[in-house]
Structure formats: C-alpha cells, structure tokens
Coordinates of N, CA and C in Angstrom, one line a residue:
M1223 N 30.4 -40.1 -0.5 CA 30.1 -40.7 0.8 C 30.1 -39.5 1.8
P1224 N 29.0 -39.4 2.6 CA 28.9 -38.3 3.5 C 29.7 -38.6 4.8
L1225 N 31.1 -38.5 4.6 CA 31.9 -38.7 5.8 C 31.6 -37.8 6.9
N1226 N 31.6 -38.3 8.1 CA 31.3 -37.6 9.3 C 29.9 -36.9 9.4
K1227 N 29.0 -37.4 8.6 CA 27.6 -36.9 8.6 C 26.7 -37.9 9.2
H1228 N 27.2 -38.8 10.0 CA 26.3 -39.8 10.6 C 26.9 -40.0 12.0
D1229 N 26.1 -40.8 12.8 CA 26.5 -41.0 14.2 C 27.1 -42.4 14.5
R1230 N 27.5 -43.0 13.4 CA 28.1 -44.4 13.6 C 29.6 -44.3 13.8
Q1231 N 30.1 -45.4 14.4 CA 31.5 -45.5 14.7 C 32.4 -45.5 13.5
Y1232 N 31.8 -46.2 12.4 CA 32.6 -46.3 11.2 C 31.8 -45.8 10.0
D1233 N 32.6 -45.3 9.0 CA 32.0 -44.9 7.7 C 31.7 -46.2 6.9
L1234 N 32.6 -47.2 7.0 CA 32.3 -48.4 6.3 C 33.1 -49.5 6.9
V1235 N 32.6 -50.7 6.7 CA 33.2 -52.0 7.2 C 33.3 -52.9 6.0
V1236 N 34.4 -53.5 5.8 CA 34.6 -54.6 4.8 C 34.4 -55.9 5.6
F1237 N 33.3 -56.6 5.4 CA 33.0 -57.8 6.0 C 33.4 -59.0 5.1
G1238 N 34.1 -60.0 5.7 CA 34.7 -61.0 5.0 C 36.1 -60.6 4.4
A1239 N 36.8 -59.8 5.2 CA 38.0 -59.1 4.7 C 39.2 -60.1 4.6
T1240 N 39.1 -61.3 5.1 CA 40.2 -62.2 5.0 C 40.2 -63.1 3.8
G1241 N 39.1 -63.1 3.0 CA 39.0 -63.9 1.8 C 39.6 -63.1 0.6
Y1242 N 39.6 -63.8 -0.5 CA 40.2 -63.2 -1.7 C 39.6 -61.8 -2.1
T1243 N 38.3 -61.8 -2.2 CA 37.7 -60.5 -2.6 C 37.8 -59.5 -1.5
G1244 N 37.6 -59.9 -0.2 CA 37.7 -59.0 0.9 C 39.1 -58.3 1.0
K1245 N 40.2 -59.1 0.8 CA 41.5 -58.5 0.8 C 41.7 -57.5 -0.3
H1246 N 41.2 -57.8 -1.5 CA 41.3 -56.8 -2.5 C 40.5 -55.6 -2.3
T1247 N 39.3 -55.8 -1.7 CA 38.5 -54.6 -1.3 C 39.2 -53.7 -0.3
A1248 N 39.8 -54.4 0.7 CA 40.5 -53.6 1.7 C 41.7 -52.9 1.1
E1249 N 42.4 -53.5 0.2 CA 43.5 -52.9 -0.5 C 43.0 -51.6 -1.3
F1250 N 41.8 -51.8 -2.0 CA 41.3 -50.7 -2.8 C 40.9 -49.5 -1.9
V1251 N 40.3 -49.8 -0.7 CA 39.9 -48.8 0.2 C 41.2 -48.0 0.7
T1252 N 42.2 -48.8 1.0 CA 43.4 -48.2 1.5 C 44.0 -47.3 0.5
K1253 N 44.1 -47.7 -0.8 CA 44.7 -46.9 -1.8 C 43.9 -45.7 -2.3
N1254 N 42.6 -45.8 -2.3 CA 41.7 -44.9 -3.0 C 40.7 -44.1 -2.3
L1255 N 40.4 -44.4 -1.1 CA 39.4 -43.6 -0.4 C 40.1 -42.6 0.5
P1256 N 39.3 -41.6 1.0 CA 40.0 -40.6 1.8 C 40.7 -41.1 3.0
T1257 N 41.8 -40.5 3.3 CA 42.7 -41.0 4.3 C 42.1 -40.8 5.7
N1258 N 41.1 -40.0 5.9 CA 40.4 -39.8 7.2 C 39.2 -40.7 7.3
L1259 N 39.0 -41.6 6.4 CA 37.9 -42.6 6.5 C 38.0 -43.4 7.8
K1260 N 36.9 -43.5 8.5 CA 36.8 -44.3 9.7 C 36.3 -45.7 9.2
W1261 N 37.1 -46.7 9.3 CA 36.7 -48.0 8.7 C 37.2 -49.1 9.5
A1262 N 36.7 -50.3 9.2 CA 37.1 -51.5 9.8 C 37.1 -52.7 8.9
V1263 N 37.8 -53.7 9.2 CA 37.8 -55.0 8.5 C 37.1 -55.9 9.5
A1264 N 36.3 -56.8 9.0 CA 35.5 -57.7 9.9 C 35.5 -59.1 9.4
G1265 N 35.5 -60.0 10.3 CA 35.4 -61.5 10.0 C 35.5 -62.3 11.3
R1266 N 35.9 -63.5 11.1 CA 35.9 -64.5 12.2 C 37.2 -64.6 12.9
S1267 N 38.3 -64.3 12.2 CA 39.7 -64.6 12.7 C 40.5 -63.4 13.0
Q1268 N 40.7 -63.1 14.3 CA 41.6 -62.0 14.7 C 42.9 -62.0 14.0
P1269 N 43.7 -63.1 14.0 CA 45.0 -63.1 13.4 C 44.9 -62.9 11.9
K1270 N 44.0 -63.4 11.2 CA 43.9 -63.2 9.8 C 43.5 -61.7 9.5
L1271 N 42.6 -61.2 10.3 CA 42.2 -59.7 10.1 C 43.4 -58.8 10.4
Q1272 N 44.2 -59.2 11.4 CA 45.4 -58.4 11.7 C 46.4 -58.4 10.5
A1273 N 46.5 -59.6 9.9 CA 47.3 -59.6 8.7 C 46.8 -58.7 7.6
V1274 N 45.5 -58.6 7.4 CA 44.9 -57.6 6.4 C 45.3 -56.2 6.8
V1275 N 45.1 -55.9 8.1 CA 45.5 -54.5 8.6 C 47.0 -54.2 8.3
D1276 N 47.8 -55.2 8.6 CA 49.3 -55.0 8.4 C 49.6 -54.8 6.9
A1277 N 48.9 -55.5 6.1 CA 49.1 -55.3 4.6 C 48.6 -53.9 4.2
C1278 N 47.5 -53.5 4.8 CA 47.1 -52.1 4.4 C 48.1 -51.1 4.9
R1279 N 48.7 -51.3 6.1 CA 49.6 -50.3 6.6 C 50.9 -50.3 5.7
E1280 N 51.3 -51.4 5.1 CA 52.4 -51.5 4.2 C 52.1 -50.7 2.9
L1281 N 50.9 -50.7 2.5 CA 50.5 -50.1 1.2 C 50.5 -48.5 1.4
V1282 N 49.9 -48.1 2.5 CA 49.8 -46.6 2.7 C 49.9 -46.4 4.2
A1283 N 51.1 -46.1 4.7 CA 51.4 -46.0 6.1 C 50.8 -44.8 6.8
D1284 N 50.6 -43.7 6.0 CA 50.2 -42.4 6.6 C 48.7 -42.2 6.6
R1285 N 47.9 -43.2 6.5 CA 46.4 -43.1 6.5 C 45.9 -43.8 7.7
E1286 N 44.6 -43.4 8.0 CA 43.9 -44.1 9.1 C 43.8 -45.6 8.8
Q1287 N 44.3 -46.4 9.6 CA 44.3 -47.9 9.3 C 42.9 -48.4 9.8
P1288 N 42.5 -49.5 9.3 CA 41.2 -50.1 9.7 C 41.3 -50.7 11.1
A1289 N 40.2 -50.5 11.8 CA 40.0 -51.2 13.0 C 39.6 -52.7 12.7
I1290 N 39.6 -53.5 13.7 CA 39.3 -54.9 13.5 C 38.0 -55.2 14.3
E1291 N 37.0 -55.8 13.7 CA 35.8 -56.2 14.3 C 35.6 -57.7 14.1
I1292 N 35.3 -58.4 15.1 CA 35.1 -59.9 15.0 C 33.6 -60.1 14.9
A1293 N 33.2 -60.7 13.9 CA 31.7 -61.0 13.6 C 31.6 -62.3 12.8
D1294 N 30.6 -63.0 13.0 CA 30.4 -64.3 12.4 C 29.0 -64.5 12.0
V1295 N 28.7 -64.9 10.7 CA 27.3 -65.1 10.3 C 26.6 -66.1 11.1
T1296 N 27.2 -67.0 11.8 CA 26.5 -68.0 12.6 C 26.2 -67.4 13.9
D1297 N 26.6 -66.2 14.2 CA 26.2 -65.5 15.5 C 25.5 -64.2 15.1
E1298 N 24.2 -64.3 14.9 CA 23.4 -63.2 14.4 C 23.6 -61.9 15.3
A1299 N 23.8 -62.1 16.6 CA 24.0 -60.9 17.5 C 25.3 -60.1 17.1
S1300 N 26.3 -60.9 16.7 CA 27.6 -60.2 16.3 C 27.4 -59.4 15.0
I1301 N 26.6 -59.9 14.1 CA 26.3 -59.3 12.8 C 25.5 -58.0 13.1
V1302 N 24.4 -58.1 13.9 CA 23.6 -57.0 14.2 C 24.4 -55.9 14.9
A1303 N 25.3 -56.3 15.8 CA 26.1 -55.3 16.5 C 27.0 -54.6 15.5
L1304 N 27.6 -55.3 14.5 CA 28.4 -54.8 13.5 C 27.6 -53.8 12.6
A1305 N 26.5 -54.2 12.2 CA 25.6 -53.3 11.3 C 25.3 -52.0 12.0
K1306 N 25.1 -52.0 13.3 CA 24.7 -50.8 14.1 C 25.9 -49.9 14.2
K1307 N 27.1 -50.4 14.0 CA 28.3 -49.6 14.2 C 28.7 -48.8 13.0
T1308 N 28.2 -49.2 11.8 CA 28.7 -48.6 10.6 C 27.7 -48.0 9.7
F1309 N 28.1 -47.1 8.9 CA 27.2 -46.4 7.9 C 27.0 -47.3 6.7
I1310 N 28.0 -48.0 6.3 CA 28.0 -48.9 5.1 C 28.7 -50.2 5.4
V1311 N 28.1 -51.3 5.0 CA 28.8 -52.6 5.0 C 29.1 -53.0 3.6
I1312 N 30.3 -53.4 3.3 CA 30.7 -54.0 2.0 C 30.9 -55.5 2.4
S1313 N 29.9 -56.4 1.9 CA 30.0 -57.8 2.3 C 30.7 -58.5 1.1
T1314 N 31.7 -59.2 1.5 CA 32.5 -60.0 0.5 C 32.5 -61.5 0.9
A1315 N 31.7 -61.9 1.8 CA 31.7 -63.3 2.3 C 30.6 -64.1 1.6
G1316 N 31.0 -65.0 0.7 CA 30.1 -65.8 0.0 C 30.5 -67.3 0.2
P1317 N 29.8 -68.2 -0.4 CA 28.6 -67.9 -1.3 C 27.5 -67.2 -0.5
Y1318 N 26.9 -66.3 -1.1 CA 25.9 -65.5 -0.4 C 24.6 -66.3 -0.1
S1319 N 24.3 -67.3 -0.9 CA 23.1 -68.1 -0.6 C 23.4 -68.9 0.7
K1320 N 24.6 -69.1 1.1 CA 24.9 -69.8 2.4 C 25.2 -68.8 3.5
Y1321 N 26.0 -67.7 3.2 CA 26.5 -66.9 4.3 C 25.9 -65.4 4.3
G1322 N 25.1 -65.1 3.3 CA 24.8 -63.7 3.1 C 23.6 -63.1 3.8
E1323 N 22.6 -64.0 4.1 CA 21.3 -63.4 4.6 C 21.5 -62.7 5.9
T1324 N 22.2 -63.2 6.8 CA 22.4 -62.6 8.1 C 22.8 -61.2 8.0
V1325 N 23.8 -60.9 7.2 CA 24.4 -59.6 7.0 C 23.3 -58.7 6.3
F1326 N 22.7 -59.2 5.2 CA 21.7 -58.4 4.5 C 20.6 -58.0 5.4
K1327 N 20.1 -59.0 6.1 CA 19.0 -58.7 7.1 C 19.3 -57.7 8.1
A1328 N 20.5 -57.8 8.7 CA 20.9 -56.9 9.8 C 21.1 -55.5 9.2
C1329 N 21.6 -55.3 8.0 CA 21.7 -54.0 7.4 C 20.3 -53.4 7.1
A1330 N 19.4 -54.2 6.5 CA 18.1 -53.8 6.2 C 17.3 -53.3 7.4
E1331 N 17.5 -54.1 8.5 CA 16.7 -53.7 9.7 C 17.3 -52.6 10.5
N1332 N 18.6 -52.3 10.3 CA 19.2 -51.2 11.1 C 19.6 -50.0 10.4
G1333 N 19.1 -49.8 9.2 CA 19.4 -48.6 8.4 C 20.8 -48.4 8.0
T1334 N 21.5 -49.6 7.8 CA 22.9 -49.6 7.4 C 22.9 -49.9 5.9
H1335 N 23.6 -49.0 5.1 CA 23.7 -49.3 3.7 C 24.5 -50.5 3.4
Y1336 N 24.2 -51.2 2.3 CA 24.8 -52.5 2.1 C 25.2 -52.6 0.6
V1337 N 26.4 -53.2 0.4 CA 27.0 -53.4 -0.9 C 27.5 -54.8 -0.9
D1338 N 27.3 -55.6 -2.0 CA 28.0 -56.9 -2.2 C 28.3 -57.1 -3.6
C1339 N 29.0 -58.2 -3.9 CA 29.4 -58.5 -5.3 C 28.9 -59.9 -5.7
T1340 N 27.8 -60.3 -5.2 CA 27.3 -61.6 -5.6 C 26.9 -61.7 -7.0
G1341 N 26.9 -62.9 -7.5 CA 26.4 -63.1 -8.9 C 25.2 -64.1 -8.8
E1342 N 24.8 -64.3 -7.5 CA 23.7 -65.3 -7.3 C 22.3 -64.7 -7.4
F1343 N 21.8 -64.7 -8.7 CA 20.6 -64.1 -9.0 C 19.4 -64.6 -8.1
P1344 N 19.2 -65.9 -8.0 CA 18.1 -66.3 -7.1 C 18.1 -65.8 -5.7
W1345 N 19.3 -65.8 -5.1 CA 19.5 -65.3 -3.8 C 19.1 -63.8 -3.7
V1346 N 19.5 -63.0 -4.7 CA 19.2 -61.6 -4.7 C 17.7 -61.4 -4.7
G1347 N 17.0 -62.1 -5.6 CA 15.6 -62.0 -5.7 C 14.9 -62.4 -4.4
N1348 N 15.4 -63.4 -3.7 CA 14.9 -63.8 -2.4 C 15.1 -62.7 -1.4
M1349 N 16.2 -62.1 -1.4 CA 16.5 -61.0 -0.4 C 15.6 -59.8 -0.7
I1350 N 15.4 -59.4 -1.9 CA 14.5 -58.3 -2.2 C 13.1 -58.6 -1.8
T1351 N 12.6 -59.8 -2.0 CA 11.3 -60.2 -1.6 C 11.2 -60.1 -0.1
K1352 N 12.1 -60.6 0.6 CA 12.1 -60.7 2.1 C 12.3 -59.3 2.8
Y1353 N 13.2 -58.5 2.2 CA 13.7 -57.4 3.0 C 13.5 -56.0 2.4
E1354 N 12.9 -55.9 1.2 CA 12.7 -54.6 0.6 C 11.9 -53.6 1.5
K1355 N 10.8 -54.0 2.0 CA 10.0 -53.1 2.8 C 10.7 -52.7 4.1
V1356 N 11.4 -53.7 4.7 CA 12.2 -53.4 5.9 C 13.3 -52.4 5.6
A1357 N 14.0 -52.6 4.5 CA 15.1 -51.7 4.2 C 14.5 -50.3 3.9
K1358 N 13.4 -50.2 3.2 CA 12.8 -48.9 2.9 C 12.4 -48.2 4.2
A1359 N 11.8 -48.9 5.1 CA 11.4 -48.4 6.4 C 12.6 -47.8 7.2
S1360 N 13.7 -48.5 7.2 CA 14.8 -48.1 8.0 C 15.7 -47.1 7.3
G1361 N 15.5 -46.9 6.0 CA 16.4 -46.0 5.2 C 17.6 -46.6 4.7
A1362 N 17.7 -47.9 4.8 CA 18.9 -48.6 4.3 C 18.9 -48.7 2.7
L1363 N 19.9 -48.4 2.1 CA 20.1 -48.6 0.6 C 20.8 -49.9 0.4
M1364 N 20.2 -50.8 -0.3 CA 20.8 -52.1 -0.5 C 21.2 -52.3 -1.9
F1365 N 22.5 -52.6 -2.1 CA 23.1 -52.7 -3.5 C 23.8 -54.1 -3.6
P1366 N 23.0 -55.1 -3.8 CA 23.7 -56.4 -4.2 C 24.1 -56.4 -5.6
Q1367 N 25.0 -57.3 -6.0 CA 25.5 -57.5 -7.3 C 26.2 -56.3 -7.9
T1368 N 27.0 -55.7 -7.1 CA 27.8 -54.5 -7.7 C 29.1 -54.9 -8.3
G1369 N 29.4 -56.2 -8.3 CA 30.7 -56.7 -8.9 C 30.4 -57.3 -10.2
L1370 N 31.4 -57.8 -10.8 CA 31.3 -58.5 -12.1 C 31.8 -59.9 -11.8
E1371 N 31.0 -60.9 -12.2 CA 31.3 -62.3 -12.0 C 31.2 -63.0 -13.4
S1372 N 32.1 -63.9 -13.6 CA 32.0 -64.8 -14.8 C 32.2 -66.2 -14.3
A1373 N 31.2 -67.0 -14.6 CA 31.2 -68.4 -14.2 C 30.7 -69.3 -15.4
P1374 N 31.2 -70.5 -15.5 CA 30.8 -71.3 -16.6 C 29.3 -71.7 -16.5

C-alpha cells in the first residue's frame, strides 16, 4: 500500500465497521497493518463506531487509532464525501445487492480503490457492467469478492 503517496485524508476506511465482518476487519487492520496507517471506521452509528475504536485501542494501544466517519448508503452525498476522503474503501456492509451499489459507484466515480467480501455473483456482474468504464476512467481499482463465503 503506497502509504503517504496520495493526497487523501485516509489510507483506508472500513465501511460497515459495526457489523460482524466489519469489526473483524477493523481488528485485523489494528493488529497487522502499519502503525502509522491513517484510517477510519465508517457507518451510521457514532456510539457503535466508538465501541469499535475502543476495542481497537484495547488490542494495540500504541498505534494510530481509527477516526470515525458517519456515512449511510441511504444518503449518497455522505458516501461520495467518504469516498473522496480515502485512498481505499473496504466495504463490509451487506447484503451488497441491497446496500452495496452506492459505495461501489462512489468509489468508481472518484478514483477510490474498492474492496469487498461479497459472494453475490449476480450483483458483482451488474456492478462490472455498470461501472467498469467509469472506474477505469477515474483510475479506481475495484476488487469485489475478495473474501470466502460458504452458503447452502
């Protein structure tokens, strides 16, 4: 990751950080990524996000703790503002077919790299069809389906 080689406020943002996958992602970032990482946790609830930050601080107290960003997929302007602040968004807010497009689109349009862990193949195909050219034009690298999912 090209830390400090971009002009964004954050290196990465974990969006949906108060859910199961988001909390584990924030924990992984806290334990494994460079301690000078500029990052944030994002979602709808300030108190729940603060609890995630507090848990990160308990894991590794001497590292840069994440900032808190309030953003909601039902408020496109808040998602666009979030995408413009960061180099990479890790989106953990699903189901993606219901909540994912606003974040995917904002990243594609604003040159923000995007990672998610969806297993929703039709949704991914739809996002590629709709936003591939936009992402290429903005320089955004889009990586859906980077996780492992097992469902009946």
